[in-house]
Amino acid sequence: LAPSTQRLVASAPTTVRSDGRPHRASIGTFETAAQLSLRAIPEVIPAILRRSLQTSTAPYVLLAGPVELVRNGGFVGRTAIKLVAPGERFELGWGPEGALRLVREEEIHEGDPGLLSSQRVRIVDRTLRLSNLGPRPLSLEILERIPVSELEKVKITLDPKRSQKGASADEDGMVRLPLTLEARGTATVKLGFELRAASDVTGLPF
C-alpha cells in the first residue's frame, strides 16, 4: 500500500525565518477529559509515575514527536507520543509523584531440586518497599515481570507462598498489583518465583 498523505493547515498565517532552524506553526487546539492514575514499574525505574489516559478529540492526526507538559499553570517536563489518530486513546507520562518513594530489592537463592533430580533450581525473591510522605492516601498499580520460558527444559512458576496475596502472572509474565498507601504510611510488597532448568541448559538469567 502506498503511504497516505496528511495535509495539516495552520490555524493562522505563519512567518518562517530562513535560518535553517525548526519553527512551530499552530495547527489547532482541543480539550478532552483525562483519567489520572499512578503506576510503578520498579524493574525500569525506582519511582511511582503519574500517567494520564485520554482520547484525542482533534479532527486531525497528532503527529509522533515530543510533547511539552504543563500542570497547574507551570511547565513540568517533556514526554513523547506516537502517531495518534482522531478518536484514539493515548497515554502521557507526567514523571514521578513527589510524595511517593520506592526501593526494589532482589535476592536469589539455591533451591532444592529433590534427591533424584539433576535439575538446577533458583528461587528469586523481590521485595518492594514503598512510602507515602504526603498528607493524603494515594492508590497506585504496581507492574512487575517474571521471566517467561519458551523452552521445555526450563520451567518458571510464581510462588504464591512467597508473593503478595492475590498475585498472578499473565501469559507475558506481567504481574499487576493494586495498592493504597495511607498518608505518611509505608508498605512492603513481596513477589517470589521459582526457576527449574535441566542441567544441560546454559545462559540462564539467574
CSV table of C-alpha atoms in Angstrom, one decimal:
chain,number,residue,atom,x,y,z
A,1,LEU,CA,0.0,0.0,0.0
A,2,ALA,CA,1.2,3.5,-0.8
A,3,PRO,CA,1.8,5.7,2.2
A,4,SER,CA,-1.1,8.1,2.9
A,5,THR,CA,-0.5,11.8,2.9
A,6,GLN,CA,-1.6,14.1,5.8
A,7,ARG,CA,-2.5,17.7,5.0
A,8,LEU,CA,-2.4,19.9,8.0
A,9,VAL,CA,-3.4,23.5,7.7
A,10,ALA,CA,-2.1,26.1,10.1
A,11,SER,CA,-4.7,28.0,12.1
A,12,ALA,CA,-3.1,31.4,11.3
A,13,PRO,CA,-0.5,32.8,8.8
A,14,THR,CA,3.0,31.9,9.9
A,15,THR,CA,6.3,33.5,9.1
A,16,VAL,CA,9.2,31.1,8.8
A,17,ARG,CA,12.7,32.7,9.0
A,18,SER,CA,15.3,31.4,6.7
A,19,ASP,CA,17.8,30.5,9.4
A,20,GLY,CA,17.6,26.7,9.0
A,21,ARG,CA,16.1,26.2,12.4
A,22,PRO,CA,12.8,24.4,13.1
A,23,HIS,CA,9.8,26.7,13.7
A,24,ARG,CA,6.4,26.0,15.2
A,25,ALA,CA,3.1,26.6,13.5
A,26,SER,CA,-0.2,26.3,15.4
A,27,ILE,CA,-2.5,23.7,13.8
A,28,GLY,CA,-5.3,23.9,16.4
A,29,THR,CA,-6.3,23.0,19.9
A,30,PHE,CA,-8.7,20.6,21.6
A,31,GLU,CA,-9.9,19.7,25.1
A,32,THR,CA,-10.5,16.2,26.4
A,33,ALA,CA,-11.2,14.5,29.7
A,34,ALA,CA,-8.3,12.5,31.2
A,35,GLN,CA,-8.1,9.6,33.5
A,36,LEU,CA,-5.3,10.0,36.0
A,37,SER,CA,-3.5,7.2,37.8
A,38,LEU,CA,-0.3,6.3,39.5
A,39,ARG,CA,1.9,3.4,38.2
A,40,ALA,CA,5.1,1.8,39.4
A,41,ILE,CA,7.3,-0.2,37.1
A,42,PRO,CA,10.2,-1.0,39.5
A,43,GLU,CA,12.2,-3.0,37.0
A,44,VAL,CA,12.5,0.1,34.8
A,45,ILE,CA,12.7,3.0,37.2
A,46,PRO,CA,12.7,3.2,41.1
A,47,ALA,CA,9.8,5.7,41.2
A,48,ILE,CA,6.0,5.9,41.1
A,49,LEU,CA,4.9,7.7,37.9
A,50,ARG,CA,1.8,9.7,37.3
A,51,ARG,CA,0.1,9.0,34.0
A,52,SER,CA,-2.9,10.2,32.1
A,53,LEU,CA,-5.1,8.4,29.6
A,54,GLN,CA,-7.2,10.4,27.3
A,55,THR,CA,-8.9,10.4,23.9
A,56,SER,CA,-7.9,12.7,21.1
A,57,THR,CA,-10.9,14.8,20.1
A,58,ALA,CA,-8.9,16.6,17.4
A,59,PRO,CA,-10.2,16.3,13.9
A,60,TYR,CA,-6.7,15.8,12.6
A,61,VAL,CA,-3.9,13.3,13.3
A,62,LEU,CA,-1.5,14.0,16.2
A,63,LEU,CA,2.0,13.5,14.7
A,64,ALA,CA,4.6,11.5,16.6
A,65,GLY,CA,7.1,13.6,18.5
A,66,PRO,CA,7.8,15.5,21.7
A,67,VAL,CA,5.1,16.9,24.0
A,68,GLU,CA,5.6,19.7,26.5
A,69,LEU,CA,3.7,19.1,29.8
A,70,VAL,CA,2.1,22.0,31.7
A,71,ARG,CA,0.4,21.3,35.0
A,72,ASN,CA,-1.2,23.8,37.4
A,73,GLY,CA,-0.1,26.6,35.1
A,74,GLY,CA,3.6,25.7,35.0
A,75,PHE,CA,5.9,23.7,32.8
A,76,VAL,CA,6.7,20.3,34.4
A,77,GLY,CA,8.7,18.5,31.7
A,78,ARG,CA,8.5,16.8,28.4
A,79,THR,CA,7.4,13.4,27.1
A,80,ALA,CA,6.6,12.0,23.6
A,81,ILE,CA,3.7,10.4,21.7
A,82,LYS,CA,3.4,8.1,18.7
A,83,LEU,CA,1.1,8.8,15.9
A,84,VAL,CA,-2.4,9.3,17.3
A,85,ALA,CA,-5.5,9.1,15.0
A,86,PRO,CA,-8.7,11.1,15.7
A,87,GLY,CA,-10.7,9.4,18.4
A,88,GLU,CA,-7.8,7.2,19.5
A,89,ARG,CA,-6.9,6.8,23.2
A,90,PHE,CA,-3.3,7.6,24.1
A,91,GLU,CA,-1.2,7.9,27.2
A,92,LEU,CA,1.0,10.6,28.6
A,93,GLY,CA,3.6,10.2,31.3
A,94,TRP,CA,3.9,13.1,33.8
A,95,GLY,CA,7.0,12.0,35.7
A,96,PRO,CA,7.5,10.8,39.3
A,97,GLU,CA,5.0,11.6,42.0
A,98,GLY,CA,7.0,13.6,44.5
A,99,ALA,CA,5.3,12.3,47.7
A,100,LEU,CA,6.0,8.6,46.9
A,101,ARG,CA,9.2,6.6,47.4
A,102,LEU,CA,10.1,3.2,46.1
A,103,VAL,CA,13.0,0.8,46.8
A,104,ARG,CA,13.4,-2.5,45.0
A,105,GLU,CA,15.5,-5.4,46.3
A,106,GLU,CA,16.1,-8.8,44.8
A,107,GLU,CA,17.6,-11.9,46.3
A,108,ILE,CA,18.5,-15.2,44.5
A,109,HIS,CA,18.7,-18.5,46.4
A,110,GLU,CA,19.6,-22.0,45.5
A,111,GLY,CA,16.6,-24.2,45.6
A,112,ASP,CA,16.2,-27.9,46.4
A,113,PRO,CA,15.8,-30.0,43.2
A,114,GLY,CA,15.0,-33.2,45.1
A,115,LEU,CA,17.1,-36.3,45.8
A,116,LEU,CA,16.6,-37.9,42.4
A,117,SER,CA,16.6,-34.8,40.2
A,118,SER,CA,19.5,-33.4,38.3
A,119,GLN,CA,17.8,-30.1,37.7
A,120,ARG,CA,19.0,-26.7,38.8
A,121,VAL,CA,16.6,-24.7,40.9
A,122,ARG,CA,16.7,-20.9,41.6
A,123,ILE,CA,14.4,-19.1,44.0
A,124,VAL,CA,14.1,-15.4,43.2
A,125,ASP,CA,12.6,-13.1,45.9
A,126,ARG,CA,11.7,-9.5,45.1
A,127,THR,CA,10.8,-7.0,47.8
A,128,LEU,CA,9.3,-3.6,47.1
A,129,ARG,CA,9.4,-1.0,49.9
A,130,LEU,CA,7.1,1.9,49.4
A,131,SER,CA,6.3,5.0,51.4
A,132,ASN,CA,4.0,7.9,51.1
A,133,LEU,CA,5.3,11.2,52.5
A,134,GLY,CA,2.2,13.1,51.6
A,135,PRO,CA,-0.8,14.2,53.7
A,136,ARG,CA,-3.4,12.1,51.9
A,137,PRO,CA,-3.8,8.4,50.8
A,138,LEU,CA,-2.7,7.5,47.3
A,139,SER,CA,-3.7,4.5,45.2
A,140,LEU,CA,-1.4,3.0,42.6
A,141,GLU,CA,-0.8,0.0,40.4
A,142,ILE,CA,2.5,-2.0,40.6
A,143,LEU,CA,3.7,-3.8,37.4
A,144,GLU,CA,6.3,-6.4,38.0
A,145,ARG,CA,7.5,-9.0,35.5
A,146,ILE,CA,8.7,-12.6,35.9
A,147,PRO,CA,10.6,-14.4,33.1
A,148,VAL,CA,8.6,-16.5,30.6
A,149,SER,CA,10.2,-19.7,29.4
A,150,GLU,CA,9.9,-20.8,25.8
A,151,LEU,CA,11.9,-24.0,26.4
A,152,GLU,CA,10.5,-27.3,27.7
A,153,LYS,CA,13.6,-27.8,29.8
A,154,VAL,CA,13.0,-24.5,31.7
A,155,LYS,CA,10.0,-24.0,34.0
A,156,ILE,CA,9.3,-20.7,35.7
A,157,THR,CA,6.4,-20.5,38.2
A,158,LEU,CA,5.1,-17.8,40.5
A,159,ASP,CA,5.3,-19.0,44.1
A,160,PRO,CA,2.1,-17.8,45.9
A,161,LYS,CA,3.6,-18.6,49.4
A,162,ARG,CA,6.4,-16.1,48.7
A,163,SER,CA,4.3,-13.5,47.0
A,164,GLN,CA,1.7,-10.8,47.8
A,165,LYS,CA,-1.8,-12.2,48.3
A,166,GLY,CA,-3.7,-12.3,45.0
A,167,ALA,CA,-0.6,-12.0,42.8
A,168,SER,CA,-0.8,-13.8,39.5
A,169,ALA,CA,1.1,-13.5,36.2
A,170,ASP,CA,-0.5,-13.3,32.7
A,171,GLU,CA,0.9,-15.2,29.7
A,172,ASP,CA,3.6,-12.5,29.2
A,173,GLY,CA,4.7,-12.8,32.8
A,174,MET,CA,3.3,-9.5,33.9
A,175,VAL,CA,2.0,-9.2,37.5
A,176,ARG,CA,-0.3,-6.3,38.3
A,177,LEU,CA,-0.8,-5.4,42.0
A,178,PRO,CA,-3.1,-2.7,43.2
A,179,LEU,CA,-2.1,-0.9,46.4
A,180,THR,CA,-3.2,2.0,48.5
A,181,LEU,CA,-0.6,3.9,50.6
A,182,GLU,CA,-2.1,5.7,53.6
A,183,ALA,CA,-0.9,9.2,54.4
A,184,ARG,CA,2.6,9.1,55.9
A,185,GLY,CA,2.3,5.4,55.6
A,186,THR,CA,4.6,2.6,54.3
A,187,ALA,CA,4.0,-0.8,52.7
A,188,THR,CA,6.1,-3.8,51.7
A,189,VAL,CA,5.2,-5.9,48.7
A,190,LYS,CA,6.8,-9.3,48.0
A,191,LEU,CA,7.0,-11.4,44.8
A,192,GLY,CA,8.7,-14.7,44.5
A,193,PHE,CA,9.1,-17.2,41.7
A,194,GLU,CA,11.0,-20.5,41.1
A,195,LEU,CA,13.1,-21.3,38.1
A,196,ARG,CA,13.8,-25.0,37.3
A,197,ALA,CA,16.1,-25.9,34.5
A,198,ALA,CA,17.7,-29.1,33.2
A,199,SER,CA,21.4,-29.5,33.9
A,200,ASP,CA,22.4,-29.0,30.3
A,201,VAL,CA,20.7,-25.6,29.9
A,202,THR,CA,23.1,-22.6,29.7
A,203,GLY,CA,22.7,-18.9,29.6
A,204,LEU,CA,20.0,-18.6,32.3
A,205,PRO,CA,19.4,-15.1,33.7
A,206,PHE,CA,19.6,-16.3,37.3
